[in-house]
Amino acid sequence: MFITRILQNDRGGQIMLAVLALVLVLVPVLNLLVPEGNFLHMPTYLVTLLGKYLTYALLAVAVDLVWGYLGILSLGHGAFFALGGYAMGMYLMRQIGDRGVYGNANLPDFMVFLNWKELPWFWQGFDMFWFAMLMVLLVPGLLAFVFGWLAFRSRVTGVYLSIITQALTYALLLAFFRNEMGFGGNNGLTDFKDILGFSLQSDNTRMTLFVLSGLALAGGYLLCRYIINSKLGRIVVAIRDAESRTRFVGYRVEHYKVWVFTVSAMLAGVAGALYVPQVGIINPGEFSPLNSIEIVIWVAIGGRATLYGAVLGAILVNYAKTVFTGLMPESWIFMLGALFVLVTLYLPQGLAGLVQQFQAKGWLQRRAAA
Amino acid sequence: MSEGAHLRQPEAGQPDASHKAILYLEGLNVSFDGFKAINDLTLYIDSGELRCIIGPNGAGKTTMMDIITGKTRPNSGQAWFGQTVDLLKLSEPEIANAGIGRKFQKPTVFESHSVAENLELAMHGNKSVWYSLRARLSGEQQALIDATLHTIGLTDHYHQQAGALSHGQKQWLEIGMLLVQKPHLLLVDEPVAGMTHQEMERTAELLTSLAGKHSVVVVEHDMDFVRSIANKVTVLHQGSVLAEGTMDDVQNDQRVIEVYLGE
């Protein structure tokens, strides 16, 4: 079958997707079928939390594709995530209709508040679900395409490119903070009511979003693995390892970079679009440069250039974040920094590399035999 | 006109070498921060020829290759591939696809790929992004890989990671990558650096066998090696041609002895 062929030599991916499939079956059972009060019952807030982790995992896979395989350290992928989120948020805002505080059927609350008389042109069409979903892909994709085309054609590489991607997301942060931009300014978009007619507060809708996040992660993973396995994937790794050599062999390196960068940005956009209805808000804070750096840390901790390592890293680090920001809110950022330094020094291949090391030494087999 | 000239009529994908020469470099000048790396360099390479280029360090050998392959743009002058291809207007990949292959001074192979994959990536053919996504090795391409591995003596290393090869083997693999690229003109920078005597002899054999079908330009420091393969040698000095001729002519040239061989 197609999927088994993609995963042929990818033990980590097989295990990861098997666990994911199990979770996607188990969580609905524990949440919807096991009655409340039973100690096995899983509360809905936990389902939504897991759903959020899954969208982060998809985002991390997108970053691993460009960083691990293409060698481009993007410190601005949060921007593509946020843009996908805003596209979804705009649809959800339009869905509120006349149920807003001001009861205006055409204008979202913040526009009424700003005394706007009509809907700006770029809000047109977002009342249609299919249009919004198209924008979830197209807006991040187009930005990545234009940005990548300019940067890669001028042969901006290495740390300079990383700095420009930081500048990109910071510029968007400042722009989206402005009320005149028309995206709700500081407060962003929130107070969502329903999606495609289903209430966002209901358990069933939340479960559906959770399952969709899991399926999107699986789909994004398989897509990236398919790309990596193809000849295109081998060319991409060749560019990472010896860029000018690849050029002299006859490949237009900038075309490959733009293509992969754009695909990755679109995946990040999808992750953002699934994230927003589950957390119920999107605001300019998502464009913060720190967010983008955090994503890179997830991937580094999980293990670069493995894809499944990115999934592992994103989920573990965010779980730790949830736990520790609850216990000691101020200390988290220091712990994250320390974790990053320790992983870079002692686990350059991340957690995935650790597993591979154990396997190489045969420790796992020996332990299994004992 | 030589007898074979009518056989080399220009065709699609083939440089137009109908006037005997395949590479024309005329009046080239390159300076880096005031230092003239190439100084009014004029050089012609005939189709099917094996030419060695020698010269002391800083004579401009590598810069010349950089110009031909599009890495460096000259301040003035002309560079033509055959009668029709203006090299100064093309990018590196365009020049590679026009039929000029290059082996670098420091062997550069794709280290995390297997030996066979290195050849797959270097192989001539459609190099566009969408095509690569769906590309599969055809039987013909597989046969070319096998044959090339045999030629460069790496058949037993088919699945080995290229980064794990010895220095000499990497040199050979890079020559193999040149071969599957099916270029008309090969630029080979120091092919025997770090090779044992035996490996050197095999390299000499290989390069000589390539001449005729391809035009080959070899830059090399090792005089014994140059003598063993070249019938025509060009000496570069301070960015321009100092002398040209057979190895014996060149070695007896008083100016060459002064700047290079006499040292």
XYZ file of C-alpha atoms in Angstrom:
633
model
C 0.000 0.000 0.000
C 0.963 3.587 -0.543
C 1.379 4.415 3.144
C 3.429 1.333 3.982
C 5.747 2.171 1.115
C 6.284 5.688 2.441
C 7.078 4.350 5.908
C 9.203 1.452 4.713
C 12.479 2.388 6.412
C 11.038 4.697 9.017
C 10.763 2.746 12.266
C 10.322 5.914 14.334
C 7.535 7.127 12.076
C 5.749 3.765 12.226
C 5.794 3.798 16.011
C 4.768 7.447 16.190
C 1.812 6.983 13.825
C 0.722 3.795 15.588
C 0.682 5.619 18.930
C -1.165 8.504 17.317
C -3.799 6.145 15.895
C -4.232 4.575 19.313
C -4.662 7.985 20.938
C -7.182 9.035 18.294
C -9.319 5.982 19.158
C -8.773 5.944 22.913
C -9.412 9.608 23.655
C -12.915 9.713 22.135
C -13.813 6.519 24.012
C -12.550 7.856 27.344
C -14.171 11.229 26.818
C -17.515 10.428 25.223
C -18.322 6.817 26.201
C -16.912 6.560 29.717
C -19.424 8.386 31.950
C -18.390 11.421 33.938
C -17.405 10.548 37.485
C -15.724 7.336 36.421
C -12.026 7.650 37.156
C -11.232 6.651 33.573
C -13.261 9.548 32.192
C -11.198 12.105 30.330
C -12.396 15.669 30.822
C -12.975 17.749 27.702
C -10.431 20.419 28.647
C -7.769 17.701 28.477
C -8.947 16.678 25.004
C -8.582 20.258 23.817
C -5.161 20.517 25.441
C -4.037 17.387 23.582
C -5.501 18.802 20.378
C -3.380 21.908 20.871
C -0.262 19.780 21.308
C -1.060 17.962 18.079
C -1.221 21.233 16.129
C 2.128 22.211 17.660
C 3.507 18.857 16.563
C 2.401 19.516 12.981
C 4.070 22.918 13.168
C 7.271 21.272 14.412
C 7.193 18.790 11.509
C 6.944 21.738 9.114
C 9.967 23.372 10.743
C 11.939 20.118 10.684
C 11.347 19.854 6.943
C 13.112 23.152 6.268
C 15.633 23.064 9.089
C 16.518 19.391 9.358
C 16.508 18.502 5.687
C 17.020 21.745 3.779
C 19.326 23.287 6.379
C 17.436 26.579 6.603
C 17.070 27.665 10.201
C 13.770 29.530 10.006
C 13.143 31.619 13.099
C 9.908 32.942 11.653
C 7.683 29.929 11.205
C 5.395 31.216 13.928
C 4.322 33.845 11.392
C 2.951 31.254 8.974
C 1.237 29.462 11.843
C -0.348 32.737 12.968
C -1.459 33.695 9.457
C -3.223 30.348 9.057
C -4.760 30.993 12.469
C -5.947 34.459 11.476
C -7.559 33.117 8.292
C -9.508 30.633 10.409
C -10.220 33.335 13.002
C -11.716 35.605 10.333
C -14.100 32.847 9.294
C -15.091 32.251 12.906
C -15.654 35.996 13.409
C -17.968 36.135 10.414
C -19.840 33.150 11.823
C -20.761 35.135 14.927
C -23.092 37.266 12.789
C -25.523 39.356 14.822
C -24.793 37.497 18.066
C -21.986 39.940 18.915
C -22.184 42.493 21.690
C -23.302 45.201 19.235
C -25.562 42.866 17.288
C -24.255 44.000 13.904
C -24.848 41.242 11.365
C -22.136 42.422 8.971
C -19.366 43.812 11.111
C -17.376 42.052 13.844
C -17.568 43.820 17.210
C -14.163 45.460 17.062
C -15.039 47.176 13.767
C -18.259 48.570 15.210
C -16.242 49.760 18.191
C -13.815 51.533 15.828
C -16.772 53.167 14.087
C -16.149 51.417 10.785
C -19.103 51.557 8.414
C -18.403 48.641 6.153
C -16.373 45.472 5.913
C -12.826 46.029 4.498
C -12.160 44.317 1.155
C -9.812 41.739 2.663
C -12.588 40.477 4.945
C -14.805 39.689 1.959
C -15.427 36.030 1.289
C -14.408 34.859 4.758
C -18.025 34.044 5.563
C -17.572 31.077 3.233
C -15.796 28.115 4.830
C -14.161 26.865 1.648
C -12.770 30.318 0.905
C -11.318 30.641 4.402
C -9.725 27.194 4.139
C -8.210 28.161 0.812
C -6.735 31.256 2.440
C -5.337 29.118 5.282
C -3.105 27.554 2.620
C -2.658 30.452 0.229
C -1.774 33.330 2.548
C 1.147 31.627 4.348
C 2.124 29.915 1.089
C 2.201 33.157 -0.874
C 4.144 35.014 1.800
C 6.681 32.173 1.987
C 6.926 32.083 -1.806
C 7.585 35.805 -2.202
C 9.881 35.983 0.817
C 11.754 32.838 -0.234
C 12.052 33.961 -3.826
C 13.663 37.246 -2.809
C 15.904 35.769 -0.129
C 17.065 32.607 -1.875
C 17.601 34.262 -5.238
C 19.920 36.744 -3.540
C 21.624 33.735 -1.936
C 20.994 34.845 1.613
C 21.946 31.881 3.789
C 22.869 30.827 7.283
C 22.510 33.178 10.193
C 21.579 36.115 7.951
C 18.531 34.278 6.708
C 17.575 33.351 10.272
C 17.748 37.012 11.268
C 15.578 38.074 8.327
C 12.941 35.485 9.240
C 12.946 36.903 12.772
C 12.491 40.369 11.319
C 9.628 39.090 9.161
C 7.644 37.743 12.071
C 8.459 40.810 14.207
C 7.280 43.152 11.450
C 4.009 41.224 11.228
C 3.676 41.382 15.010
C 3.913 45.182 14.931
C 1.571 45.432 11.951
C -1.121 43.248 13.495
C -0.965 45.232 16.726
C -2.278 48.281 14.881
C -6.055 48.720 14.987
C -6.039 50.226 11.475
C -4.808 46.894 10.054
C -8.312 45.577 10.572
C -7.524 42.391 12.472
C -8.674 43.418 15.918
C -5.382 44.982 16.982
C -4.058 44.077 20.381
C -7.029 41.881 21.294
C -6.970 39.890 18.110
C -9.982 37.798 17.184
C -11.974 35.973 19.847
C -15.462 35.242 21.266
C -16.006 32.642 18.582
C -19.391 30.925 18.664
C -19.512 28.106 16.146
C -17.882 26.464 13.164
C -19.996 25.235 10.231
C -23.005 25.579 12.533
C -21.562 23.414 15.341
C -21.035 25.094 18.688
C -17.385 25.393 19.629
C -18.310 24.789 23.277
C -19.838 21.361 22.710
C -17.909 18.208 23.544
C -18.589 16.725 20.143
C -17.165 19.692 18.236
C -14.099 19.721 20.425
C -13.610 16.014 19.907
C -13.965 16.464 16.139
C -11.338 19.222 16.138
C -9.029 17.010 18.194
C -9.391 14.111 15.778
C -8.930 16.417 12.792
C -5.719 17.753 14.355
C -4.465 14.191 14.719
C -5.356 13.366 11.124
C -3.704 16.566 9.905
C -0.557 15.632 11.818
C -0.554 12.154 10.285
C -1.201 13.575 6.816
C 1.468 16.273 7.180
C 3.934 13.690 8.447
C 3.283 11.343 5.528
C 3.538 14.209 3.038
C 6.909 15.291 4.441
C 8.145 11.694 4.523
C 7.028 11.225 0.926
C 8.953 14.350 -0.099
C 12.064 13.233 1.810
C 11.954 9.758 0.256
C 11.690 11.097 -3.287
C 14.583 12.168 -5.461
C 13.577 15.713 -4.571
C 14.280 14.857 -0.941
C 17.753 13.595 -1.806
C 18.419 16.810 -3.749
C 17.222 18.844 -0.771
C 19.654 17.051 1.544
C 22.399 17.533 -1.046
C 21.688 21.268 -0.957
C 21.956 21.198 2.825
C 25.309 19.398 2.728
C 26.988 20.984 -0.316
C 24.993 23.798 -1.815
C 27.389 25.026 -4.465
C 28.207 21.479 -5.556
C 24.505 20.910 -6.153
C 24.452 24.004 -8.324
C 27.375 22.785 -10.421
C 25.599 19.486 -10.960
C 22.852 21.500 -12.614
C 20.103 22.030 -10.031
C 18.527 25.428 -9.540
C 19.012 25.503 -5.822
C 16.764 28.537 -5.252
C 13.794 26.781 -6.928
C 14.144 23.824 -4.569
C 14.492 26.050 -1.534
C 11.442 28.139 -2.414
C 9.367 25.015 -3.090
C 10.182 23.319 0.206
C 9.892 26.561 2.175
C 6.441 27.205 0.701
C 5.186 23.675 1.390
C 6.434 23.988 4.957
C 4.721 27.362 5.419
C 1.417 25.913 4.192
C 1.677 23.053 6.692
C 2.326 25.607 9.420
C -0.760 27.495 8.234
C -2.919 24.375 8.545
C -1.587 23.823 12.060
C -2.508 27.406 12.953
C -6.008 27.019 11.515
C -6.642 23.956 13.706
C -5.097 25.624 16.727
C -7.336 28.711 16.774
C -10.805 27.091 17.202
C -9.401 24.916 20.004
C -7.829 27.713 22.044
C -10.598 30.160 21.106
C -8.415 33.149 20.327
C -5.793 34.447 17.916
C -3.899 37.638 18.669
C -0.663 39.283 17.510
C 1.231 37.581 20.337
C 1.418 34.509 18.076
C 3.766 36.497 15.826
C 6.179 37.055 18.694
C 9.762 36.169 17.711
C 10.029 34.155 20.922
C 7.325 31.774 19.735
C 9.246 30.998 16.569
C 12.404 30.331 18.553
C 10.477 27.971 20.823
C 9.420 25.879 17.845
C 13.049 25.465 16.858
C 13.835 24.345 20.414
C 11.120 21.664 20.248
C 12.685 20.308 17.084
C 16.215 20.451 18.489
C 15.158 18.595 21.635
C 13.209 15.991 19.689
C 15.980 15.519 17.143
C 16.512 17.247 13.805
C 16.028 15.604 10.446
C 13.945 12.716 11.741
C 10.402 14.221 11.518
C 9.120 11.954 14.296
C 11.642 13.617 16.605
C 9.915 16.920 15.932
C 6.567 15.408 16.968
C 8.095 13.956 20.118
C 9.881 17.196 20.996
C 6.830 19.399 20.443
C 4.573 17.250 22.615
C 7.049 16.633 25.439
C 8.230 20.233 25.708
C 4.690 21.581 25.643
C 3.544 19.068 28.210
C 6.448 20.154 30.416
C 5.476 23.760 29.757
C 1.898 23.103 30.881
C 3.081 21.393 34.047
C 5.829 23.820 35.026
C 4.047 27.050 34.144
C 1.371 25.776 36.524
C 3.866 25.039 39.304
C 6.447 27.801 38.874
C 5.356 30.271 36.187
C 8.486 32.448 36.316
C 10.961 29.626 36.037
C 9.744 28.094 32.785
C 11.640 30.322 30.391
C 14.889 29.567 32.239
C 14.197 25.863 32.212
C 13.528 25.993 28.489
C 16.798 27.827 27.930
C 18.726 25.369 30.097
C 17.096 22.442 28.303
C 18.164 23.863 24.957
C 21.756 24.356 26.082
C 21.958 20.869 27.608
C 20.486 19.187 24.547
C 22.819 21.071 22.218
C 25.846 20.094 24.314
C 25.061 16.512 25.239
C 22.393 15.361 22.780
C 23.212 17.021 19.465
C 20.870 14.554 17.729
C 18.101 15.148 20.246
C 15.939 12.474 21.841
C 15.528 10.659 18.531
C 19.312 10.468 18.281
C 19.468 8.999 21.766
C 17.104 6.207 20.762
C 19.117 5.516 17.622
C 22.297 5.388 19.696
C 20.820 2.829 22.044
C 19.731 0.752 19.104
C 23.136 0.964 17.479
C 24.780 -0.301 20.640
C 22.300 -3.099 20.893
C 21.324 -2.102 24.417
C 17.658 -2.426 23.725
C 18.017 -5.901 22.285
C 20.223 -7.073 25.128
C 17.847 -5.687 27.689
C 14.977 -7.401 25.915
C 16.873 -10.681 25.926
C 17.699 -10.482 29.635
C 38.819 21.785 -41.930
C 39.797 18.561 -40.277
C 38.248 15.360 -41.458
C 35.964 14.793 -38.499
C 34.649 18.327 -38.410
C 31.563 17.631 -40.516
C 30.581 14.925 -38.054
C 30.314 17.478 -35.310
C 27.530 19.476 -36.804
C 25.621 21.302 -34.102
C 22.568 19.470 -32.815
C 20.216 19.944 -29.939
C 21.977 19.770 -26.578
C 25.357 19.821 -28.259
C 27.646 22.842 -28.242
C 28.403 24.159 -31.716
C 32.084 23.312 -32.119
C 32.030 23.616 -35.895
C 35.026 25.927 -35.788
C 37.125 23.323 -34.003
C 37.281 25.089 -30.640
C 34.742 24.259 -27.931
C 35.803 26.892 -25.415
C 36.770 30.479 -26.174
C 38.169 32.736 -23.479
C 39.143 36.159 -24.843
C 40.599 39.164 -23.065
C 39.309 38.164 -19.624
C 40.031 40.398 -16.651
C 39.122 39.789 -13.024
C 40.330 41.745 -10.036
C 39.592 41.219 -6.377
C 40.065 44.423 -4.379
C 42.626 45.709 -6.830
C 44.492 42.410 -7.137
C 44.403 41.231 -10.736
C 43.653 37.533 -10.508
C 43.086 37.229 -14.258
C 44.880 39.613 -16.553
C 43.886 39.777 -20.229
C 43.600 35.984 -20.449
C 43.002 34.492 -23.868
C 42.733 30.736 -24.242
C 41.093 28.301 -26.670
C 40.308 24.654 -26.044
C 39.687 22.415 -29.050
C 36.871 19.957 -29.194
C 37.993 16.531 -28.002
C 41.273 17.818 -26.661
C 42.944 16.925 -23.361
C 44.649 20.042 -22.076
C 46.691 20.458 -18.948
C 46.991 23.804 -17.255
C 49.844 24.397 -14.877
C 51.168 27.401 -13.071
C 52.394 28.498 -9.655
C 49.999 29.256 -6.813
C 47.968 32.377 -7.485
C 48.402 32.108 -11.242
C 44.629 32.256 -11.680
C 43.863 28.616 -12.502
C 40.950 28.198 -10.141
C 39.597 31.674 -10.898
C 39.589 30.761 -14.572
C 37.472 27.689 -13.779
C 35.186 29.844 -11.660
C 34.576 32.095 -14.651
C 33.852 29.215 -17.002
C 31.360 27.650 -14.579
C 29.638 30.939 -13.726
C 30.795 31.252 -10.117
C 32.780 34.423 -10.767
C 31.910 37.129 -13.284
C 34.834 38.813 -15.090
C 35.197 42.592 -15.180
C 35.690 42.427 -18.923
C 36.241 39.918 -21.704
C 34.369 37.110 -23.397
C 33.710 33.465 -22.613
C 31.922 31.273 -25.168
C 31.070 27.596 -25.139
C 31.096 26.575 -28.766
C 29.889 29.179 -31.232
C 26.570 29.938 -29.632
C 26.608 29.730 -25.837
C 27.643 32.910 -24.025
C 28.812 31.638 -20.651
C 28.810 35.084 -19.082
C 25.040 35.276 -19.410
C 24.253 31.947 -17.734
C 23.931 30.847 -14.098
C 25.858 27.892 -12.638
C 23.074 25.324 -13.176
C 22.446 26.570 -16.714
C 26.116 26.168 -17.551
C 26.144 22.695 -16.004
C 23.103 21.708 -18.061
C 24.682 23.173 -21.212
C 27.362 20.505 -20.822
C 30.223 21.764 -18.670
C 31.092 19.609 -15.690
C 33.507 20.466 -12.945
C 35.484 18.520 -10.401
C 36.624 20.598 -7.491
C 40.069 20.873 -6.008
C 38.850 19.622 -2.651
C 36.772 16.526 -3.360
C 33.145 17.466 -2.729
C 30.661 14.632 -2.786
C 27.295 14.511 -1.056
C 28.511 13.006 2.195
C 25.271 11.775 3.714
C 24.150 10.034 0.533
C 25.250 6.612 -0.645
C 27.736 6.237 -3.473
C 24.987 5.207 -5.907
C 22.773 8.098 -4.834
C 25.612 10.506 -5.538
C 25.649 9.282 -9.108
C 21.853 9.398 -9.317
C 21.857 13.048 -8.277
C 24.627 14.008 -10.678
C 23.037 12.241 -13.655
C 22.066 14.265 -16.701
C 18.353 14.717 -17.320
C 15.414 16.803 -16.207
C 16.413 18.735 -13.091
C 13.186 20.577 -12.315
C 11.528 20.470 -8.903
C 8.180 18.902 -9.813
C 9.840 16.302 -11.992
C 12.215 15.314 -9.177
C 9.317 14.736 -6.800
C 8.035 11.872 -8.966
C 11.281 10.720 -10.582
C 12.187 7.021 -10.500
C 15.374 5.463 -11.814
C 14.815 3.985 -15.248
C 16.539 0.769 -16.271
C 18.787 2.761 -18.530
C 19.816 5.078 -15.713
C 20.417 2.138 -13.389
C 22.640 0.584 -16.038
C 24.573 3.836 -16.375
C 25.122 3.940 -12.607
C 26.352 0.346 -12.573
C 28.647 0.918 -15.519
C 30.071 4.095 -14.027
C 30.656 2.429 -10.661
C 32.580 -0.242 -12.522
C 34.657 2.365 -14.357
C 35.623 4.174 -11.167
C 36.143 0.941 -9.246
C 33.502 1.527 -6.579
C 31.057 -1.274 -7.427
C 31.593 -2.856 -4.006
C 30.705 0.427 -2.306
C 27.275 0.794 -3.920
C 25.380 1.345 -0.650
C 28.189 2.905 1.339
C 27.787 6.426 2.632
C 29.985 8.712 0.536
C 31.285 10.508 3.631
C 32.913 7.263 4.759
C 35.012 6.834 1.609
C 38.761 7.363 1.611
C 40.175 10.527 0.092
C 41.189 8.810 -3.130
C 37.820 7.086 -3.436
C 36.060 10.429 -3.051
C 38.159 11.815 -5.879
C 37.072 8.893 -7.999
C 33.458 9.223 -7.048
C 33.575 12.856 -8.049
C 35.007 11.908 -11.407
C 32.174 9.386 -11.701
C 29.679 12.134 -10.942
C 31.204 14.093 -13.799
C 30.829 11.150 -16.133
C 27.119 10.528 -15.497
C 26.527 14.232 -16.047
C 27.570 13.506 -19.661
C 29.287 16.831 -20.180
C 30.978 17.898 -23.394
C 33.653 19.741 -21.506
C 35.151 18.512 -18.250
C 37.049 20.831 -15.958
C 39.129 18.811 -13.560
C 40.876 20.599 -10.723
C 43.794 18.665 -9.182
C 42.430 15.159 -9.738
C 45.345 13.294 -8.179
C 45.925 15.358 -5.045
C 46.358 12.931 -2.163
C 46.351 9.836 -4.360
C 48.773 6.952 -4.194
C 50.969 6.255 -7.186
C 48.759 3.388 -8.273
C 45.589 5.433 -8.048
C 47.342 8.149 -10.017
C 48.067 5.787 -12.872
C 44.452 4.674 -13.062
C 43.302 8.274 -13.050
C 45.674 9.071 -15.892
C 44.267 6.154 -17.879
C 40.721 7.263 -17.245
C 41.296 10.871 -18.247
C 43.134 9.901 -21.422
C 40.322 7.556 -22.368
C 37.817 10.378 -21.935
C 39.559 12.702 -24.383
C 38.185 12.464 -27.897
C 34.590 11.906 -26.813
C 34.849 14.810 -24.399
C 37.078 17.824 -24.120
C 39.029 17.736 -20.901
C 40.841 20.530 -19.086
C 43.011 19.407 -16.191
C 44.600 21.703 -13.662
C 47.378 19.894 -11.841
C 50.520 20.523 -9.834
C 52.054 17.086 -10.169
C 54.488 17.339 -13.090
C 54.941 13.607 -13.552
C 51.222 13.228 -13.836
C 50.941 16.074 -16.338
C 53.712 14.588 -18.451
C 51.986 11.219 -18.456
C 48.707 12.490 -19.876
C 49.150 15.761 -21.752
C 50.105 16.429 -25.291
C 49.449 20.137 -24.920
C 50.212 22.213 -21.844
C 49.325 25.800 -21.040
C 51.305 27.660 -18.416
C 49.488 30.412 -16.543
C 51.361 33.107 -14.703
C 49.910 36.157 -12.963
C 46.563 35.666 -14.627
C 47.591 35.302 -18.229
C 49.081 32.717 -20.560
C 52.835 32.554 -20.304
C 53.527 29.698 -22.668
C 51.698 26.985 -24.561
C 52.931 23.863 -26.308
C 54.071 20.308 -25.665
C 55.496 19.449 -22.279
C 59.007 19.495 -23.754
C 58.545 22.898 -25.380
C 57.190 24.331 -22.193
C 59.913 22.850 -20.026
C 62.585 24.355 -22.236
C 60.961 27.769 -22.354
C 63.261 30.197 -20.549
C 60.445 32.293 -19.055
C 58.664 29.224 -17.706
C 61.814 27.983 -16.088
C 62.232 31.303 -14.398
C 58.765 31.629 -12.896
C 57.903 28.066 -12.186
C 59.916 25.029 -13.019
C 63.234 26.491 -12.068
C 62.236 27.115 -8.489
